CSV table of C-alpha atoms in Angstrom, one decimal:
chain,number,residue,atom,x,y,z
A,114,MET,CA,81.2,-15.7,-89.7
A,115,HIS,CA,79.2,-12.6,-90.5
A,116,TRP,CA,75.5,-12.7,-90.0
A,117,TRP,CA,74.7,-12.0,-93.6
A,118,ARG,CA,76.8,-15.1,-94.6
A,119,ALA,CA,75.1,-17.3,-92.0
A,120,LYS,CA,71.6,-16.2,-92.9
A,121,PRO,CA,71.5,-18.2,-96.3
A,122,ILE,CA,72.9,-21.2,-94.5
A,123,PHE,CA,70.2,-21.0,-91.8
A,124,SER,CA,67.5,-20.4,-94.5
A,125,ALA,CA,68.6,-23.7,-96.1
A,126,ILE,CA,67.7,-25.7,-93.0
A,127,PRO,CA,64.2,-27.3,-93.3
A,128,PHE,CA,61.4,-25.3,-91.7
A,129,ARG,CA,60.6,-28.2,-89.3
A,130,VAL,CA,64.2,-28.1,-88.0
A,131,ARG,CA,64.2,-24.4,-87.7
A,132,LEU,CA,60.9,-24.5,-85.8
A,133,THR,CA,62.3,-27.1,-83.5
A,134,LEU,CA,65.5,-25.0,-82.9
A,135,LEU,CA,63.4,-21.9,-82.2
A,136,TYR,CA,61.2,-23.7,-79.7
A,137,SER,CA,64.2,-25.3,-78.0
A,138,SER,CA,66.1,-22.0,-77.9
A,139,LEU,CA,63.2,-20.2,-76.3
A,140,PHE,CA,62.7,-23.1,-73.8
A,141,VAL,CA,66.5,-23.1,-72.9
A,142,LEU,CA,66.4,-19.3,-72.4
A,143,ALA,CA,63.4,-19.6,-70.2
A,144,LEU,CA,64.9,-22.6,-68.3
A,145,ILE,CA,68.1,-20.7,-67.7
A,146,GLY,CA,66.3,-17.7,-66.4
A,147,ILE,CA,64.2,-19.9,-64.1
A,148,SER,CA,67.2,-21.9,-62.9
A,149,VAL,CA,69.3,-18.8,-62.2
A,150,GLY,CA,66.4,-17.2,-60.4
A,151,MET,CA,65.8,-20.3,-58.4
A,152,HIS,CA,69.5,-20.6,-57.5
A,153,ILE,CA,69.6,-17.0,-56.3
A,154,ALA,CA,66.4,-17.3,-54.4
A,155,VAL,CA,67.5,-20.5,-52.6
A,156,ALA,CA,70.9,-19.1,-51.9
A,157,GLN,CA,69.4,-15.9,-50.4
A,158,THR,CA,67.0,-17.9,-48.3
A,159,LEU,CA,69.7,-20.2,-46.9
A,160,HIS,CA,72.0,-17.3,-46.1
A,161,ALA,CA,69.1,-15.4,-44.5
A,162,ASN,CA,68.4,-18.5,-42.4
A,163,VAL,CA,72.0,-18.6,-41.3
A,164,GLN,CA,71.9,-14.9,-40.5
A,165,ARG,CA,68.8,-15.5,-38.4
A,166,ASP,CA,70.5,-18.3,-36.6
A,167,LEU,CA,73.5,-16.2,-35.8
A,168,VAL,CA,71.3,-13.3,-34.5
A,169,ALA,CA,69.2,-15.7,-32.4
A,170,ALA,CA,72.3,-17.3,-31.0
A,171,THR,CA,73.8,-13.9,-30.1
A,172,GLN,CA,70.6,-12.9,-28.3
A,173,GLN,CA,70.6,-16.3,-26.5
A,174,ILE,CA,74.2,-15.7,-25.4
A,175,ARG,CA,73.3,-12.2,-24.1
A,176,SER,CA,70.4,-13.7,-22.2
A,177,ILE,CA,72.7,-16.3,-20.6
A,178,LEU,CA,75.2,-13.6,-19.7
A,179,ASN,CA,72.5,-11.6,-18.0
A,180,ALA,CA,71.3,-14.6,-16.1
A,181,VAL,CA,74.7,-16.0,-15.1
A,182,GLY,CA,76.7,-12.9,-14.9
A,183,LEU,CA,80.3,-12.0,-15.6
A,184,GLN,CA,82.8,-12.2,-12.8
A,185,GLY,CA,85.9,-10.0,-12.8
A,186,VAL,CA,88.9,-9.6,-10.7
A,187,ARG,CA,91.5,-6.9,-10.6
A,188,THR,CA,95.0,-7.7,-11.7
A,189,PRO,CA,97.9,-6.0,-9.9
A,190,SER,CA,98.1,-3.6,-12.7
A,191,GLY,CA,94.5,-2.7,-12.2
A,192,GLU,CA,93.1,-4.3,-15.4
A,193,LEU,CA,89.8,-6.0,-15.3
A,194,GLN,CA,90.1,-9.8,-16.0
A,195,LEU,CA,86.9,-11.3,-17.5
A,196,TYR,CA,86.0,-14.8,-17.9
A,197,LEU,CA,82.8,-16.8,-18.6
A,198,ASN,CA,81.2,-18.9,-15.9
A,199,SER,CA,81.5,-22.6,-16.6
A,200,ASP,CA,77.7,-22.9,-16.6
A,201,PHE,CA,77.6,-20.9,-19.9
A,202,ILE,CA,79.6,-23.5,-21.8
A,203,GLN,CA,77.4,-26.3,-20.6
A,204,LEU,CA,74.2,-24.4,-21.5
A,205,PHE,CA,75.3,-23.3,-25.0
A,206,THR,CA,76.4,-26.5,-26.8
A,207,ASN,CA,74.8,-26.0,-30.3
A,208,ARG,CA,76.5,-28.4,-32.8
A,209,ASN,CA,76.4,-26.0,-35.8
A,210,ILE,CA,76.8,-22.7,-34.0
A,211,GLY,CA,79.8,-21.8,-31.9
A,212,ALA,CA,80.4,-18.8,-29.7
A,213,GLN,CA,83.6,-17.0,-28.6
A,214,PHE,CA,84.1,-14.3,-26.0
A,215,PHE,CA,87.0,-11.8,-26.5
A,216,ARG,CA,88.4,-9.1,-24.3
A,217,GLY,CA,88.3,-5.5,-25.5
A,218,ASP,CA,91.8,-5.9,-26.9
A,219,GLY,CA,90.8,-9.0,-28.9
A,220,THR,CA,92.2,-11.6,-26.7
A,221,LEU,CA,90.2,-14.8,-26.6
A,222,VAL,CA,88.7,-15.5,-23.2
A,223,SER,CA,86.5,-18.6,-23.8
A,224,SER,CA,84.8,-20.5,-26.6
A,225,THR,CA,82.3,-23.4,-27.0
A,226,PRO,CA,83.8,-26.8,-27.7
A,227,ASN,CA,82.4,-27.2,-31.2
A,228,LEU,CA,84.8,-24.5,-32.5
A,229,ALA,CA,87.8,-26.6,-31.8
A,230,PRO,CA,88.5,-27.5,-35.4
A,231,TYR,CA,88.5,-23.8,-36.4
A,232,MET,CA,90.8,-21.0,-35.5
A,233,LEU,CA,88.6,-18.0,-35.5
A,234,PRO,CA,90.5,-14.9,-34.2
A,235,LEU,CA,88.7,-11.7,-33.8
A,236,PRO,CA,89.1,-9.7,-37.0
A,237,ASN,CA,90.6,-6.2,-36.9
A,238,GLU,CA,87.4,-4.8,-38.3
A,239,ALA,CA,85.7,-5.6,-35.0
A,240,LEU,CA,88.1,-3.5,-33.0
A,241,ASN,CA,87.1,-0.5,-35.1
A,242,MET,CA,83.4,-1.3,-35.0
A,243,ASN,CA,81.1,1.6,-33.9
A,244,VAL,CA,79.8,1.2,-30.4
A,245,THR,CA,76.3,2.2,-31.5
A,246,ASP,CA,76.2,-0.5,-34.2
A,247,GLU,CA,73.5,-2.8,-32.8
A,248,ASN,CA,73.5,-5.2,-35.8
A,249,GLY,CA,77.1,-6.0,-35.3
A,250,LEU,CA,79.7,-7.1,-37.9
A,251,THR,CA,79.0,-10.0,-40.3
A,252,ILE,CA,82.0,-11.5,-42.0
A,253,ILE,CA,82.7,-14.7,-44.0
A,254,ARG,CA,86.1,-16.4,-43.7
A,255,GLU,CA,87.6,-19.6,-45.0
A,256,VAL,CA,89.2,-21.8,-42.3
A,257,ASN,CA,90.7,-25.1,-43.1
A,258,GLY,CA,89.0,-25.2,-46.4
A,259,VAL,CA,85.5,-24.5,-44.9
A,260,GLN,CA,83.7,-21.2,-45.2
A,261,VAL,CA,82.6,-19.8,-41.8
A,262,LYS,CA,80.1,-17.0,-41.3
A,263,SER,CA,80.5,-15.0,-38.1
A,264,LEU,CA,78.4,-12.3,-36.4
A,265,ILE,CA,80.4,-10.1,-34.0
A,266,THR,CA,78.8,-7.8,-31.4
A,267,ARG,CA,80.1,-5.6,-28.5
A,268,VAL,CA,79.5,-6.3,-24.9
A,269,THR,CA,79.3,-3.1,-22.8
A,270,LEU,CA,78.6,-2.3,-19.1
A,271,HIS,CA,75.9,0.1,-18.0
A,272,ASN,CA,78.4,3.0,-18.1
A,273,GLY,CA,79.1,2.3,-21.8
A,274,GLN,CA,82.5,0.7,-21.2
A,275,THR,CA,83.3,-2.1,-23.6
A,276,ILE,CA,84.3,-5.2,-21.8
A,277,GLY,CA,84.6,-7.6,-24.7
A,278,PHE,CA,83.2,-9.0,-28.0
A,279,ILE,CA,80.9,-11.9,-28.7
A,280,GLN,CA,81.6,-13.7,-31.9
A,281,VAL,CA,79.0,-16.3,-33.0
A,282,SER,CA,80.1,-18.4,-36.0
A,283,ARG,CA,78.5,-21.0,-38.2
A,284,PRO,CA,80.2,-23.2,-40.9
A,285,LEU,CA,78.6,-22.8,-44.3
A,286,ASN,CA,79.5,-26.3,-45.6
A,287,ASP,CA,75.9,-27.5,-45.5
A,288,VAL,CA,74.7,-24.4,-47.3
A,289,ASN,CA,77.3,-24.7,-50.0
A,290,ASP,CA,76.6,-28.4,-50.3
A,291,THR,CA,72.9,-27.7,-50.7
A,292,LEU,CA,73.6,-25.1,-53.4
A,293,ALA,CA,76.0,-27.4,-55.2
A,294,THR,CA,73.4,-30.2,-55.2
A,295,LEU,CA,70.7,-27.8,-56.4
A,296,GLN,CA,73.0,-26.6,-59.2
A,297,THR,CA,73.7,-30.1,-60.3
A,298,ILE,CA,70.0,-30.9,-60.2
A,299,LEU,CA,69.2,-27.8,-62.3
A,300,ILE,CA,72.0,-28.6,-64.9
A,301,ILE,CA,71.1,-32.3,-65.3
A,302,GLY,CA,67.4,-31.6,-65.2
A,303,GLY,CA,67.8,-28.7,-67.7
A,304,VAL,CA,69.8,-30.9,-70.1
A,305,MET,CA,67.2,-33.7,-69.9
A,306,ALA,CA,64.3,-31.2,-70.2
A,307,THR,CA,66.0,-29.6,-73.2
A,308,LEU,CA,66.4,-33.0,-74.9
A,309,VAL,CA,62.8,-34.0,-74.2
A,310,THR,CA,61.6,-30.6,-75.4
A,311,GLY,CA,63.7,-30.8,-78.6
A,312,MET,CA,62.4,-34.3,-79.4
A,313,GLY,CA,58.9,-33.3,-78.5
A,314,SER,CA,59.1,-30.1,-80.6
A,315,MET,CA,60.4,-32.1,-83.5
A,316,TYR,CA,57.5,-34.6,-83.2
A,317,LEU,CA,54.9,-31.9,-82.7
A,318,SER,CA,56.2,-29.8,-85.5
A,319,LYS,CA,56.3,-32.8,-87.8
A,320,ARG,CA,52.7,-33.6,-86.9
A,321,ALA,CA,51.6,-30.0,-87.2
A,322,LEU,CA,53.2,-29.6,-90.6
A,323,ARG,CA,52.0,-32.9,-91.9
A,324,PRO,CA,48.8,-31.4,-93.3
A,325,ILE,CA,50.8,-28.7,-95.0
A,326,GLU,CA,53.1,-31.3,-96.5
A,327,GLN,CA,50.0,-33.2,-97.8
A,328,ILE,CA,48.7,-29.9,-99.2
A,329,THR,CA,52.0,-29.3,-100.9
A,330,GLN,CA,52.2,-32.8,-102.4
A,331,THR,CA,48.6,-32.5,-103.7
A,332,ALA,CA,49.3,-29.1,-105.2
A,333,GLN,CA,52.5,-30.4,-106.8
A,334,SER,CA,50.7,-33.4,-108.3
A,335,ILE,CA,48.0,-31.1,-109.6
A,336,VAL,CA,50.6,-28.9,-111.2
A,337,ARG,CA,52.5,-31.8,-112.7
A,338,ALA,CA,49.4,-33.4,-114.0
A,339,GLU,CA,48.0,-30.1,-115.2
A,340,ASP,CA,44.7,-31.2,-113.8
A,341,LEU,CA,43.2,-27.9,-112.4
A,342,GLY,CA,39.9,-29.7,-111.8
A,343,ARG,CA,41.3,-31.6,-108.7
A,344,ARG,CA,40.9,-30.1,-105.3
A,345,ILE,CA,42.7,-30.6,-102.0
A,346,PRO,CA,40.6,-32.5,-99.4
A,347,GLU,CA,39.5,-30.1,-96.7
A,348,PRO,CA,40.3,-31.1,-93.1
A,349,VAL,CA,37.5,-31.6,-90.6
A,350,GLN,CA,38.9,-29.1,-88.0
A,351,ARG,CA,38.1,-25.6,-88.9
A,352,ASP,CA,41.5,-24.2,-88.0
A,353,GLU,CA,44.2,-22.3,-89.9
A,354,ILE,CA,45.0,-25.4,-92.0
A,355,HIS,CA,41.3,-25.5,-93.1
A,356,GLN,CA,41.5,-21.8,-94.0
A,357,LEU,CA,44.6,-22.5,-96.0
A,358,THR,CA,43.1,-25.4,-97.8
A,359,VAL,CA,39.9,-23.4,-98.7
A,360,THR,CA,42.0,-20.6,-99.9
A,361,ILE,CA,44.1,-22.8,-102.1
A,362,ASN,CA,41.0,-24.5,-103.5
A,363,GLU,CA,39.5,-21.2,-104.3
A,364,LEU,CA,42.8,-20.2,-106.0
A,365,LEU,CA,42.7,-23.5,-108.0
A,366,SER,CA,39.1,-22.8,-109.0
A,367,ARG,CA,40.0,-19.3,-110.2
A,368,LEU,CA,43.0,-20.6,-112.0
A,369,GLU,CA,40.9,-23.2,-113.7
A,370,ARG,CA,38.4,-20.6,-114.8
A,371,LEU,CA,41.1,-18.3,-116.0
A,372,PHE,CA,42.9,-21.1,-117.8
A,373,SER,CA,39.6,-22.3,-119.4
A,374,THR,CA,38.8,-18.7,-120.4
A,375,GLN,CA,42.3,-18.2,-121.8
A,376,GLN,CA,42.0,-21.4,-123.9
A,377,ARG,CA,38.6,-20.5,-125.1
A,378,PHE,CA,39.7,-17.0,-125.8
A,379,VAL,CA,42.8,-18.2,-127.8
A,380,ALA,CA,40.6,-20.6,-129.7
A,381,ASP,CA,38.0,-18.0,-130.5
A,382,VAL,CA,40.5,-15.4,-131.6
A,383,SER,CA,42.2,-18.0,-133.8
A,384,HIS,CA,38.8,-18.9,-135.3
A,385,GLU,CA,37.8,-15.3,-135.8
A,386,LEU,CA,41.1,-14.4,-137.5
A,387,ARG,CA,41.1,-17.5,-139.7
A,388,THR,CA,37.9,-16.6,-141.5
A,389,PRO,CA,38.9,-13.1,-142.8
A,390,LEU,CA,42.5,-14.2,-143.5
A,391,THR,CA,41.2,-17.2,-145.4
A,392,VAL,CA,38.9,-14.9,-147.5
A,393,MET,CA,41.8,-12.5,-148.2
A,394,GLN,CA,44.2,-15.4,-149.1
A,395,GLY,CA,41.6,-16.8,-151.5
A,396,ASN,CA,41.1,-13.5,-153.2
A,397,LEU,CA,44.8,-13.1,-153.6
A,398,GLU,CA,45.1,-16.5,-155.1
A,399,VAL,CA,42.3,-15.7,-157.6
A,400,LEU,CA,44.1,-12.5,-158.5
A,401,GLU,CA,47.3,-14.4,-159.1
A,402,ARG,CA,45.5,-16.7,-161.5
A,403,GLY,CA,44.7,-13.8,-163.9
A,404,ALA,CA,41.5,-12.4,-162.4
A,405,SER,CA,43.1,-9.0,-162.5
A,406,THR,CA,42.0,-8.6,-166.1
A,407,ASP,CA,38.4,-8.5,-165.1
A,408,PRO,CA,37.6,-5.1,-163.6
A,409,ALA,CA,34.3,-6.2,-162.1
A,410,LEU,CA,35.8,-9.2,-160.4
A,411,VAL,CA,38.7,-7.2,-159.1
A,412,LYS,CA,36.3,-4.6,-157.7
A,413,GLU,CA,34.3,-7.3,-155.9
A,414,MET,CA,37.4,-9.0,-154.4
A,415,VAL,CA,38.8,-5.6,-153.3
A,416,GLY,CA,35.5,-4.9,-151.6
A,417,ASP,CA,35.6,-8.2,-149.8
A,418,MET,CA,39.1,-7.7,-148.6
A,419,ARG,CA,38.3,-4.1,-147.5
A,420,ARG,CA,35.3,-5.5,-145.4
A,421,GLU,CA,37.5,-8.2,-143.9
A,422,THR,CA,40.3,-5.8,-143.2
A,423,ALA,CA,37.8,-3.4,-141.5
A,424,ARG,CA,36.5,-6.3,-139.5
A,425,LEU,CA,40.0,-7.2,-138.4
A,426,ILE,CA,40.7,-3.6,-137.4
A,427,ARG,CA,37.5,-3.5,-135.3
A,428,MET,CA,38.4,-6.8,-133.6
A,429,VAL,CA,41.9,-5.6,-132.8
A,430,ASN,CA,40.5,-2.3,-131.4
A,431,ASP,CA,38.0,-4.2,-129.3
A,432,LEU,CA,40.6,-6.6,-128.0
A,433,LEU,CA,42.8,-3.6,-127.1
A,434,LEU,CA,40.0,-2.0,-125.3
A,435,LEU,CA,39.2,-5.1,-123.3
A,436,ALA,CA,42.9,-5.6,-122.5
A,437,GLN,CA,42.9,-2.1,-121.1
A,438,SER,CA,39.9,-2.9,-119.0
A,439,GLU,CA,41.8,-5.7,-117.3
A,440,THR,CA,44.6,-3.3,-116.3
A,441,ASN,CA,42.3,-1.0,-114.4
A,442,VAL,CA,42.6,1.9,-116.8
A,443,VAL,CA,41.2,5.1,-115.4
A,444,LEU,CA,38.4,6.6,-117.5
A,445,ARG,CA,37.8,10.3,-118.0
A,446,SER,CA,35.3,12.0,-115.8
A,447,GLU,CA,33.5,14.8,-117.6
A,448,PRO,CA,30.0,16.1,-118.0
A,449,VAL,CA,28.0,14.0,-120.6
A,450,GLU,CA,24.6,15.1,-121.9
A,451,LEU,CA,23.0,11.7,-122.6
A,452,ASP,CA,20.1,13.1,-124.6
A,453,THR,CA,22.6,14.7,-127.1
A,454,LEU,CA,24.6,11.5,-127.2
A,455,LEU,CA,21.5,9.5,-127.9
A,456,LEU,CA,20.7,11.6,-130.9
A,457,GLU,CA,24.3,11.2,-132.2
A,458,VAL,CA,24.1,7.4,-131.9
A,459,PHE,CA,20.6,7.5,-133.6
A,460,ARG,CA,22.0,9.4,-136.6
A,461,GLU,CA,25.0,7.1,-136.9
A,462,LEU,CA,22.9,4.0,-136.8
A,463,ARG,CA,20.3,5.2,-139.3
A,464,PRO,CA,22.5,4.3,-142.4
A,465,LEU,CA,22.9,0.8,-141.0
A,466,ALA,CA,19.2,0.2,-140.4
A,467,ASN,CA,18.4,-0.8,-144.0
A,468,GLN,CA,14.9,-2.4,-143.8
A,469,VAL,CA,14.8,-2.2,-140.0
A,470,ARG,CA,12.8,0.6,-138.5
A,471,LEU,CA,14.9,2.7,-136.1
A,472,ARG,CA,13.1,5.1,-133.7
A,473,ILE,CA,13.7,7.1,-130.5
A,474,GLY,CA,11.5,6.4,-127.5
A,475,ALA,CA,11.6,8.3,-124.2
A,476,GLU,CA,14.2,11.0,-124.2
A,477,ASP,CA,14.8,12.7,-120.8
A,478,GLN,CA,17.4,15.4,-120.4
A,479,ILE,CA,20.0,13.8,-118.1
A,480,LEU,CA,23.6,14.8,-117.3
A,481,VAL,CA,26.1,12.3,-115.9
A,482,TYR,CA,29.8,12.3,-115.4
A,483,GLY,CA,32.0,9.9,-117.3
A,484,ASP,CA,33.9,9.1,-120.4
A,485,ARG,CA,31.8,10.3,-123.3
A,486,ASP,CA,33.5,8.2,-126.0
A,487,ARG,CA,33.2,5.0,-124.0
A,488,ILE,CA,29.5,5.5,-123.2
A,489,LYS,CA,28.9,6.3,-126.9
A,490,GLN,CA,30.8,3.2,-128.0
A,491,ALA,CA,28.7,1.0,-125.6
A,492,LEU,CA,25.4,2.5,-126.9
A,493,LEU,CA,26.6,2.0,-130.5
A,494,ASN,CA,27.4,-1.6,-129.8
A,495,LEU,CA,24.0,-2.2,-128.4
A,496,GLY,CA,22.4,-0.5,-131.4
A,497,VAL,CA,24.5,-2.4,-133.9
A,498,ASN,CA,23.8,-5.7,-132.1
A,499,ALA,CA,20.0,-5.0,-132.2
A,500,LEU,CA,20.1,-4.2,-135.9
A,501,GLN,CA,22.0,-7.4,-136.7
A,502,TYR,CA,19.6,-9.6,-134.9
A,503,THR,CA,16.3,-7.9,-136.0
A,504,PRO,CA,14.8,-9.2,-139.2
A,505,PRO,CA,13.6,-6.8,-142.0
A,506,GLY,CA,10.5,-5.0,-141.0
A,507,GLY,CA,11.4,-5.2,-137.3
A,508,LEU,CA,11.7,-2.3,-134.9
A,509,VAL,CA,14.6,-1.0,-132.8
A,510,ILE,CA,13.9,1.7,-130.2
A,511,LEU,CA,16.6,3.9,-128.4
A,512,SER,CA,15.4,5.4,-125.1
A,513,LEU,CA,16.8,7.5,-122.3
A,514,GLU,CA,15.0,7.6,-118.9
A,515,ARG,CA,15.6,8.4,-115.3
A,516,TYR,CA,15.4,5.4,-113.0
A,517,GLU,CA,15.8,6.1,-109.3
A,518,GLN,CA,19.5,7.2,-108.9
A,519,PHE,CA,20.5,6.0,-112.3
A,520,ALA,CA,20.2,7.1,-115.9
A,521,CYS,CA,18.9,4.3,-118.1
A,522,LEU,CA,20.0,4.0,-121.7
A,523,SER,CA,18.0,1.2,-123.3
A,524,VAL,CA,17.9,-0.4,-126.8
A,525,ALA,CA,14.8,-2.5,-127.5
A,526,ASP,CA,14.3,-4.7,-130.6
A,527,THR,CA,11.8,-7.1,-132.0
A,528,GLY,CA,14.5,-9.6,-133.1
A,529,ILE,CA,15.0,-13.3,-132.6
A,530,GLY,CA,15.4,-13.0,-128.8
A,531,ILE,CA,17.7,-14.8,-126.4
A,532,SER,CA,16.9,-18.0,-124.6
A,533,GLU,CA,17.2,-18.1,-120.8
A,534,ALA,CA,20.1,-20.5,-120.9
A,535,GLU,CA,22.1,-18.1,-123.1
A,536,ARG,CA,21.5,-14.9,-121.1
A,537,ASP,CA,24.3,-15.6,-118.7
A,538,LEU,CA,26.7,-16.2,-121.7
A,539,ILE,CA,26.0,-13.3,-124.0
A,540,PHE,CA,28.5,-11.0,-122.2
A,541,GLU,CA,31.4,-13.4,-122.6
A,542,ARG,CA,33.9,-12.6,-125.3
A,543,PHE,CA,33.2,-14.1,-128.8
A,544,TYR,CA,29.9,-15.5,-127.7
A,545,ARG,CA,27.1,-15.2,-130.3
A,546,VAL,CA,23.4,-16.2,-130.2
A,547,ASP,CA,23.4,-16.8,-134.0
A,548,ARG,CA,27.0,-17.2,-135.2
A,549,SER,CA,26.2,-17.4,-138.8
A,550,ARG,CA,24.2,-14.2,-139.0
A,551,SER,CA,26.5,-12.2,-136.8
A,552,ARG,CA,29.6,-13.3,-138.7
A,553,HIS,CA,27.9,-12.5,-142.0
A,554,SER,CA,27.0,-9.0,-140.8
A,555,GLY,CA,30.6,-8.4,-139.6
A,556,GLY,CA,30.2,-8.9,-135.8
A,557,THR,CA,33.2,-9.8,-133.7
A,558,GLY,CA,31.5,-11.2,-130.6
A,559,LEU,CA,33.1,-8.6,-128.3
A,560,GLY,CA,30.5,-5.8,-128.4
A,561,LEU,CA,28.5,-6.9,-125.3
A,562,SER,CA,31.7,-7.6,-123.4
A,563,ILE,CA,32.7,-4.0,-124.0
A,564,VAL,CA,29.2,-2.8,-123.0
A,565,LYS,CA,29.4,-4.6,-119.7
A,566,TRP,CA,32.9,-3.2,-118.9
A,567,VAL,CA,31.9,0.4,-119.8
A,568,ALA,CA,28.8,0.2,-117.5
A,569,GLU,CA,30.8,-1.3,-114.6
A,570,ALA,CA,33.7,1.1,-115.1
A,571,HIS,CA,31.3,4.0,-114.5
A,572,GLY,CA,29.9,2.4,-111.4
A,573,GLY,CA,26.8,1.1,-113.1
A,574,TYR,CA,25.5,-2.1,-114.6
A,575,VAL,CA,23.9,-3.6,-117.6
A,576,THR,CA,20.7,-5.7,-117.8
A,577,VAL,CA,19.0,-7.8,-120.5
A,578,ALA,CA,15.3,-8.9,-120.8
A,579,SER,CA,14.5,-11.1,-123.7
A,580,GLU,CA,12.0,-13.6,-125.0
A,581,VAL,CA,12.7,-16.0,-127.9
A,582,GLY,CA,10.9,-14.8,-131.1
A,583,ARG,CA,9.7,-11.5,-129.6
A,584,GLY,CA,12.9,-9.5,-129.1
A,585,SER,CA,15.3,-8.2,-126.5
A,586,THR,CA,15.8,-5.1,-124.4
A,587,PHE,CA,19.4,-4.2,-123.2
A,588,ALA,CA,19.7,-1.4,-120.7
A,589,ILE,CA,22.8,0.5,-119.4
A,590,TYR,CA,22.4,2.0,-115.9
A,591,LEU,CA,24.8,4.9,-115.1
A,592,PRO,CA,24.8,6.6,-111.7
A,593,LEU,CA,23.5,10.1,-111.5
A,594,PRO,CA,25.6,12.8,-109.9
A,595,GLU,CA,24.6,13.7,-106.3
A,596,SER,CA,22.4,16.8,-106.0
A,597,PRO,CA,23.6,19.7,-103.9
A,598,ALA,CA,20.9,18.9,-101.3
A,599,THR,CA,22.0,15.3,-101.0
A,600,SER,CA,25.6,16.2,-100.8
A,601,SER,CA,25.0,18.9,-98.2
A,602,THR,CA,22.8,16.5,-96.2
A,603,GLY,CA,25.5,13.8,-96.2
């Protein structure tokens, strides 16, 4: 099976099972590595001990030979006949280690009694062994089903003549039995440890994921019940689960606010659209009943429908602008002379003032960078809003001043004012302090929302100071461009 076919099958396994399999797999890999390393280390240690025993026995034999001595007689042919003194066999009777002495041609001369079960001839490699090789020749052979390790060294006279070979041997059955027992222990212990680890991992993963399951169930119940007011209980421990719970609760709070805002927005839009559409529908019905024969009535109804149509157009444009603000639209950045813009807004507001006095207060010459059309629209919205809420004979003042690192465009009026409880709500969409008056004057309830967005989009902010019955002052603060001295210093 290809890996891309097995991947969907593996992803269908529950996360708890996958976590258990992952933990168990890592444990098995670590256990295999430790077991193999332990087996190799023990095997090397045991064989090193055997080698030390063989070397020690060889040195012991040489000491015995030096103490007892070798006796030799000449055969008629002149060859030297060597044999071991009987005291040597009595002195060297180690049960695990056996010794053999061979002539130079490989003929066995004598051996210890414990080598009786094994036939250990001198290997051919020993005959070709270098005379200067002090470590001798180590060889492992199998005799009668038992592995035997042998160390073979030369025996030479003072003149360098080789008189024979000493072969010290030791069976490896105890070493192999120990390694086999260790291997069995490692396998059985590894299997049992893997089972215990698997069950423990399953239990721990289930316990660790239980809070997440509770969070999931609570979130699902909230979604099914459509009750965004509910919250997931936060655990006492301030760990990752606590952070996840806090994050989900914050997400639910934001969703609740967005959902409530959306519901209120839809309701407000529906309400705002219903009024002009109802007026237009009523006028059309009057026209159908024969009012078209009265020129004065027709003119009045056409004027009403024109005003309602203009109001709908303004509302749609404002909604489009606010929708663009939520998509992080990039505004233009161009030099804007605010004093010139203030005069333009003053001239455009003058025909709308009627019986309200409109004046210009402080007027500094200030240049900022931004979107001129949006700044003008925001200032116009503040001016229109001030004129709508200022009674006849009242006063509206447009001002431009420098305030620290900001340019301050302010609109002050002597209107009805805003209560403290309503100041945090006036920048919400479709909110009005006096709904009847603003609707009568053609307001859409979106002007201040646009003002706030324009100020924040330029890196500034908007403030309001008001007192009921005495008027309000709205101010737009736009950041000033950095001076050359400031930029060079930075």
